[in-house]
């Protein structure tokens, strides 16, 4: 994995990553990763990289190292899995984690995901929590507040009117931290929302560490 | 600007804005032409009785709008594929907007890939997808 391109503001290194994107590897994804890179550079979208969070899978086979080198962008991999509380982003997926869980399942137990994935040095983050059916807030009404959630996606580039507001209210009430991601499925939607971190992030392990450090901020670049 | 050949196309180019006619009258004409009889497309009240928020624009009509937008931009283009993901219903009698952006150009084979989005007045994406278009 090549190092990310960083921006230095007042002697402090900052890295901005879109933490929620899909490529043609996802069943509803229509974006080629190389076109994401081309789009980000040609449109000068102010992000340093992105995380591919393909639906119900971890994409082991794709190697983006050449693209990382040519674009100067940081391209990381995660996953978006499905639990009884809705969809959840996972960062820091390891081989052991893949053996322990069926990523393709549409009913993973969130409590177990949060607890055991932490043991595998991964972080699980409920995404678009304000969305009907597939968001955590709708399921809290049925199932109660889940234990162990620390971070949720408070800014989602695909949110409909009011969904992010529902999430932000829930996060404020329950003391959750927030990340941002575009939830892009086509090229031109990448970078609508992202997450700003202090310091360097060059690989999935460093991303997990940065999330654990809890010094990030969700940002929106929607027009 | 309209285009005729692949040389006219630029990466990142936005197709001219397109506002589809989603009026009940137009949808009724389309449904009749398509030989469909479902009231969920042609009658708001009947659609509400089915638990829908109102009458829906048929998916193939939305795809037709997308094709119309592409041909408004490049009248000689051959549309090879329109690949759509329907995220939320396109509602009859509500304003919608269609955008298209060129996100890939294969100059060698004269193919262009276009990101497509159908949004409502709130800016919510109802349909997204891509089109593959062949230009001379």
Coordinates of C-alpha atoms in Angstrom, one line a residue:
Chain A
X1 CA 0.0 0.0 0.0
X2 CA 1.4 3.3 -1.0
X3 CA 1.4 6.2 1.4
X4 CA -1.5 8.7 1.2
X5 CA -0.9 12.2 -0.1
X6 CA -1.2 14.5 2.9
X7 CA -2.1 18.1 3.4
X8 CA -0.3 20.0 6.1
X9 CA -2.3 22.7 7.8
X10 CA -0.5 24.8 10.4
X11 CA 2.2 22.2 10.8
X12 CA -0.4 19.6 11.5
X13 CA -0.8 16.8 9.0
X14 CA -4.4 16.1 8.0
X15 CA -5.8 13.3 5.9
X16 CA -9.3 13.2 4.4
X17 CA -10.8 9.8 3.4
X18 CA -14.1 8.9 2.0
X19 CA -14.9 5.9 4.3
X20 CA -17.9 4.5 2.3
X21 CA -17.6 3.7 -1.4
X22 CA -18.7 0.8 -3.6
X23 CA -17.1 -0.3 -6.9
X24 CA -18.4 -2.8 -9.5
X25 CA -17.5 -5.5 -7.0
X26 CA -20.7 -4.7 -5.2
X27 CA -24.0 -6.0 -6.8
X28 CA -25.3 -2.5 -7.1
X29 CA -22.0 -0.7 -7.7
X30 CA -21.4 0.7 -11.1
X31 CA -18.0 2.5 -10.6
X32 CA -14.6 1.3 -11.7
X33 CA -12.0 2.1 -9.2
X34 CA -9.6 3.6 -11.8
X35 CA -12.4 6.0 -12.8
X36 CA -12.9 7.0 -9.2
X37 CA -9.2 8.0 -9.1
X38 CA -9.4 9.8 -12.5
X39 CA -12.6 11.7 -11.3
X40 CA -11.1 12.7 -8.0
X41 CA -7.9 14.1 -9.6
X42 CA -9.6 15.8 -12.6
X43 CA -12.3 17.4 -10.4
X44 CA -9.7 18.2 -7.7
X45 CA -12.0 16.7 -5.1
X46 CA -10.3 17.4 -1.8
X47 CA -9.9 13.9 -0.5
X48 CA -6.7 11.9 -0.1
X49 CA -8.3 8.6 -0.7
X50 CA -11.2 6.3 -0.1
X51 CA -12.2 3.0 1.4
X52 CA -13.9 0.4 -0.7
X53 CA -16.7 -1.1 1.4
X54 CA -18.2 -3.7 -0.8
X55 CA -21.6 -5.1 0.2
X56 CA -21.5 -8.4 2.1
X57 CA -18.0 -9.3 1.2
X58 CA -14.4 -8.4 1.6
X59 CA -12.7 -8.1 -1.8
X60 CA -9.4 -10.1 -1.3
X61 CA -8.5 -10.5 -4.9
X62 CA -8.3 -6.9 -6.2
X63 CA -4.9 -5.3 -6.1
X64 CA -4.9 -1.6 -6.4
X65 CA -1.2 -1.0 -5.7
X66 CA -0.4 0.2 -9.3
X67 CA -3.4 2.6 -9.1
X68 CA -2.3 3.9 -5.7
X69 CA 1.1 4.6 -7.2
X70 CA -0.2 6.3 -10.4
X71 CA -2.9 8.4 -8.7
X72 CA -1.2 9.2 -5.4
X73 CA -4.5 8.3 -3.7
X74 CA -4.9 6.1 -0.7
X75 CA -7.1 3.1 -1.6
X76 CA -8.1 1.0 1.3
X77 CA -10.5 -1.9 1.7
X78 CA -13.3 -2.6 4.2
X79 CA -16.7 -4.1 4.0
X80 CA -20.4 -3.3 4.5
X81 CA -22.2 -6.1 6.2
X82 CA -25.8 -6.6 7.3
X83 CA -27.0 -7.1 10.8
X84 CA -30.3 -7.2 12.5
X85 CA -29.8 -3.4 13.3
X86 CA -29.1 -2.6 9.7
X87 CA -26.0 -2.1 7.6
X88 CA -22.6 -1.8 9.3
X89 CA -19.2 -0.7 7.9
X90 CA -16.2 -2.8 8.9
X91 CA -12.7 -1.5 8.9
X92 CA -9.6 -3.6 9.5
X93 CA -10.8 -6.9 8.1
X94 CA -8.4 -9.7 8.6
X95 CA -8.2 -13.3 7.4
X96 CA -9.2 -14.5 10.8
X97 CA -12.2 -12.3 10.8
X98 CA -13.2 -13.6 7.4
X99 CA -13.0 -17.2 8.7
X100 CA -15.0 -16.3 11.8
X101 CA -18.0 -14.7 10.0
X102 CA -20.0 -15.2 6.9
X103 CA -19.8 -11.8 5.4
X104 CA -22.5 -12.7 3.0
X105 CA -25.1 -13.3 5.8
X106 CA -27.9 -10.7 5.9
X107 CA -28.6 -11.2 9.6
X108 CA -25.3 -11.0 11.5
X109 CA -25.9 -10.3 15.2
X110 CA -24.6 -6.8 15.8
X111 CA -23.6 -7.4 19.5
X112 CA -21.5 -10.3 18.4
X113 CA -20.0 -8.3 15.5
X114 CA -19.0 -5.4 17.7
X115 CA -17.5 -7.6 20.4
X116 CA -15.7 -10.2 18.5
X117 CA -14.5 -7.9 15.7
X118 CA -12.9 -5.7 18.3
X119 CA -11.0 -8.7 19.3
X120 CA -9.8 -9.1 15.7
X121 CA -8.6 -5.5 15.8
X122 CA -11.4 -4.4 13.5
X123 CA -13.9 -1.6 14.0
X124 CA -17.6 -1.9 13.1
X125 CA -19.5 1.3 12.4
X126 CA -23.3 1.3 11.7
X127 CA -23.9 3.3 8.5
X128 CA -26.7 5.5 7.3
X129 CA -28.4 4.9 10.7
X130 CA -31.3 7.2 9.9
X131 CA -32.4 5.3 6.8
X132 CA -35.7 3.4 6.9
X133 CA -35.3 -0.4 7.3
X134 CA -31.6 -0.7 6.8
X135 CA -30.6 1.9 9.4
X136 CA -29.9 1.5 13.1
X137 CA -32.4 4.1 14.4
X138 CA -35.4 2.3 12.8
X139 CA -34.3 -1.0 14.4
X140 CA -33.6 0.6 17.8
X141 CA -37.3 1.3 18.0
X142 CA -37.9 -2.5 17.7
X143 CA -34.8 -4.0 19.4
X144 CA -33.6 -1.4 21.9
X145 CA -30.2 0.4 22.0
X146 CA -27.4 -2.0 21.1
X147 CA -24.5 -2.2 23.4
X148 CA -20.9 -1.5 22.2
X149 CA -21.5 1.0 19.5
X150 CA -19.0 3.9 19.7
X151 CA -19.0 5.4 16.2
X152 CA -21.8 5.8 13.6
X153 CA -21.9 7.3 10.1
X154 CA -23.4 10.7 10.7
X155 CA -22.9 12.0 7.2
X156 CA -23.8 9.8 4.3
X157 CA -23.7 11.1 0.7
X158 CA -26.7 9.0 -0.3
X159 CA -29.0 10.2 2.5
X160 CA -32.5 11.4 1.7
X161 CA -33.9 14.5 3.4
X162 CA -33.9 14.2 7.2
X163 CA -31.9 10.9 7.4
X164 CA -28.6 12.5 8.5
X165 CA -30.5 14.7 11.0
X166 CA -32.1 11.6 12.5
X167 CA -28.7 10.1 12.9
X168 CA -27.1 13.2 14.3
X169 CA -29.8 13.5 16.9
X170 CA -29.4 9.8 17.8
X171 CA -25.6 10.3 18.0
X172 CA -26.0 13.3 20.3
X173 CA -28.4 11.5 22.6
X174 CA -26.4 8.3 22.8
X175 CA -22.9 9.9 22.8
X176 CA -21.7 8.4 19.5
X177 CA -18.9 9.8 17.4
X178 CA -19.5 10.4 13.7
X179 CA -17.7 9.6 10.5
X180 CA -18.6 10.6 6.9
X181 CA -18.7 8.7 3.7
X182 CA -20.3 9.2 0.3
X183 CA -21.8 5.8 -0.1
X184 CA -21.0 6.2 -3.8
X185 CA -22.1 3.6 -6.3
X186 CA -21.3 5.7 -9.4
X187 CA -18.1 7.6 -10.1
X188 CA -19.4 11.1 -9.9
X189 CA -20.8 10.6 -6.4
X190 CA -17.5 9.9 -4.6
X191 CA -16.3 12.5 -2.1
X192 CA -19.7 13.9 -1.2
X193 CA -19.0 13.2 2.4
X194 CA -15.7 12.1 4.1
X195 CA -13.8 12.0 7.4
X196 CA -10.9 14.2 8.4
X197 CA -8.2 12.7 10.5
X198 CA -5.1 14.2 12.1
X199 CA -1.9 12.4 11.2
X200 CA -1.0 9.8 8.6
X201 CA -3.1 6.9 7.4
X202 CA -1.5 4.6 4.8
X203 CA -3.1 1.2 5.5
X204 CA -6.1 -0.4 7.1
X205 CA -4.4 -0.9 10.4
X206 CA -3.6 2.8 10.7
X207 CA -7.2 3.6 9.8
X208 CA -8.4 1.4 12.7
X209 CA -5.9 3.1 15.0
X210 CA -7.0 6.5 13.9
X211 CA -10.7 5.6 14.5
X212 CA -9.7 4.3 17.9
X213 CA -8.0 7.6 18.7
X214 CA -11.4 9.3 18.3
X215 CA -9.9 12.5 16.9
X216 CA -11.7 12.5 13.6
X217 CA -14.5 14.6 12.2
X218 CA -17.2 13.9 9.6
X219 CA -17.3 16.5 6.8
X220 CA -19.8 17.1 4.0
X221 CA -18.9 18.4 0.5
X222 CA -22.3 18.0 -1.0
X223 CA -23.4 20.9 -3.1
Chain B
X1 CA -23.3 21.6 -26.7
X2 CA -24.3 18.6 -28.8
X3 CA -21.7 16.0 -29.8
X4 CA -21.3 14.0 -33.0
X5 CA -18.1 12.1 -32.6
X6 CA -16.0 10.7 -29.8
X7 CA -13.5 13.6 -30.3
X8 CA -16.2 16.0 -29.2
X9 CA -16.4 14.3 -25.8
X10 CA -14.5 15.3 -22.7
X11 CA -14.0 13.4 -19.5
X12 CA -16.1 14.9 -16.8
X13 CA -18.4 16.6 -19.3
X14 CA -21.9 17.2 -18.0
X15 CA -24.8 16.5 -20.4
X16 CA -27.4 19.3 -20.8
X17 CA -29.9 19.3 -18.0
X18 CA -33.0 17.3 -18.7
X19 CA -36.3 17.7 -16.9
X20 CA -38.6 14.8 -17.7
X21 CA -42.3 15.2 -18.2
X22 CA -43.7 13.1 -15.2
X23 CA -47.2 14.4 -15.5
X24 CA -50.1 12.0 -15.1
X25 CA -51.2 12.7 -18.6
X26 CA -47.8 11.8 -20.1
X27 CA -47.5 8.7 -18.0
X28 CA -51.0 7.6 -19.1
X29 CA -49.9 8.0 -22.7
X30 CA -46.8 6.0 -22.1
X31 CA -48.6 3.2 -20.2
X32 CA -51.2 2.9 -23.0
X33 CA -48.5 2.7 -25.6
X34 CA -46.7 0.1 -23.6
X35 CA -49.9 -1.9 -23.2
X36 CA -49.9 -1.8 -19.4
X37 CA -53.0 -1.4 -17.4
X38 CA -51.8 -1.1 -13.8
X39 CA -53.6 1.7 -12.0
X40 CA -50.6 2.3 -9.7
X41 CA -49.1 4.2 -12.7
X42 CA -52.2 6.1 -13.8
X43 CA -54.3 6.9 -10.8
X44 CA -53.0 8.5 -7.6
X45 CA -55.9 7.2 -5.5
X46 CA -55.6 3.6 -6.7
X47 CA -51.8 3.8 -6.0
X48 CA -52.4 5.0 -2.4
X49 CA -54.8 2.1 -1.9
X50 CA -51.9 -0.2 -2.7
X51 CA -49.9 1.5 0.1
X52 CA -47.9 3.7 -2.3
X53 CA -47.4 7.4 -1.7
X54 CA -49.0 8.1 -5.1
X55 CA -48.8 7.0 -8.7
X56 CA -45.4 5.9 -9.9
X57 CA -43.5 6.6 -13.1
X58 CA -42.8 3.1 -14.6
X59 CA -39.2 2.1 -14.4
X60 CA -39.0 1.6 -18.2
X61 CA -40.3 5.1 -18.7
X62 CA -37.5 6.5 -16.5
X63 CA -35.1 4.5 -18.6
X64 CA -36.7 6.1 -21.6
X65 CA -36.1 9.5 -20.1
X66 CA -32.5 8.6 -19.7
X67 CA -32.2 7.6 -23.3
X68 CA -33.9 10.8 -24.4
X69 CA -31.4 12.8 -22.4
X70 CA -28.5 11.0 -24.1
X71 CA -29.9 11.6 -27.5
X72 CA -30.6 15.2 -26.8
X73 CA -26.9 15.5 -26.1
X74 CA -25.7 13.2 -28.9
X75 CA -28.4 12.5 -31.4
X76 CA -26.4 10.0 -33.4
X77 CA -25.2 8.1 -30.4
X78 CA -25.9 4.4 -30.3
X79 CA -26.9 3.5 -26.7
X80 CA -25.4 0.1 -26.0
X81 CA -26.6 -0.3 -22.5
X82 CA -28.5 1.6 -19.8
X83 CA -27.9 0.0 -16.4
X84 CA -30.1 1.4 -13.7
X85 CA -30.5 0.9 -9.9
X86 CA -33.9 2.0 -8.7
X87 CA -33.4 3.3 -5.1
X88 CA -36.7 5.0 -4.6
X89 CA -39.9 5.6 -6.6
X90 CA -40.1 8.3 -9.2
X91 CA -43.4 9.9 -8.4
X92 CA -46.0 11.1 -11.0
X93 CA -46.7 14.8 -11.0
X94 CA -43.6 15.6 -9.1
X95 CA -40.7 17.5 -10.6
X96 CA -37.6 15.4 -11.2
X97 CA -34.2 16.2 -12.8
X98 CA -31.9 14.0 -14.7
X99 CA -28.1 14.5 -14.8
X100 CA -25.5 12.8 -16.9
X101 CA -21.7 13.0 -16.6
X102 CA -19.1 11.4 -18.8
X103 CA -16.9 9.3 -16.5
X104 CA -15.0 7.2 -19.0
X105 CA -13.9 7.5 -22.6
X106 CA -12.6 4.7 -24.7
X107 CA -11.4 6.6 -27.7
X108 CA -10.0 3.5 -29.4
X109 CA -13.4 1.8 -29.6
X110 CA -15.5 5.0 -29.6
X111 CA -17.3 4.1 -26.4
X112 CA -18.3 6.6 -23.6
X113 CA -19.6 5.7 -20.2
X114 CA -22.0 8.1 -18.5
X115 CA -23.1 8.4 -14.9
X116 CA -26.9 8.9 -14.7
X117 CA -29.0 10.2 -11.9
X118 CA -32.7 10.9 -11.5
X119 CA -33.3 13.2 -8.5
X120 CA -36.4 14.8 -7.1
X121 CA -36.8 18.4 -6.0
X122 CA -35.2 17.7 -2.6
X123 CA -32.1 16.5 -4.4
X124 CA -32.6 12.9 -3.4
X125 CA -31.3 10.3 -5.8
X126 CA -34.2 8.1 -6.9
X127 CA -32.5 6.3 -9.7
X128 CA -28.9 6.0 -10.6
X129 CA -26.9 4.1 -13.1
X130 CA -24.6 4.2 -16.0
X131 CA -25.0 4.2 -19.8
X132 CA -22.6 2.9 -22.3
X133 CA -22.8 4.8 -25.5
X134 CA -21.1 4.3 -28.9
X135 CA -20.2 7.3 -30.9
X136 CA -18.8 7.3 -34.4

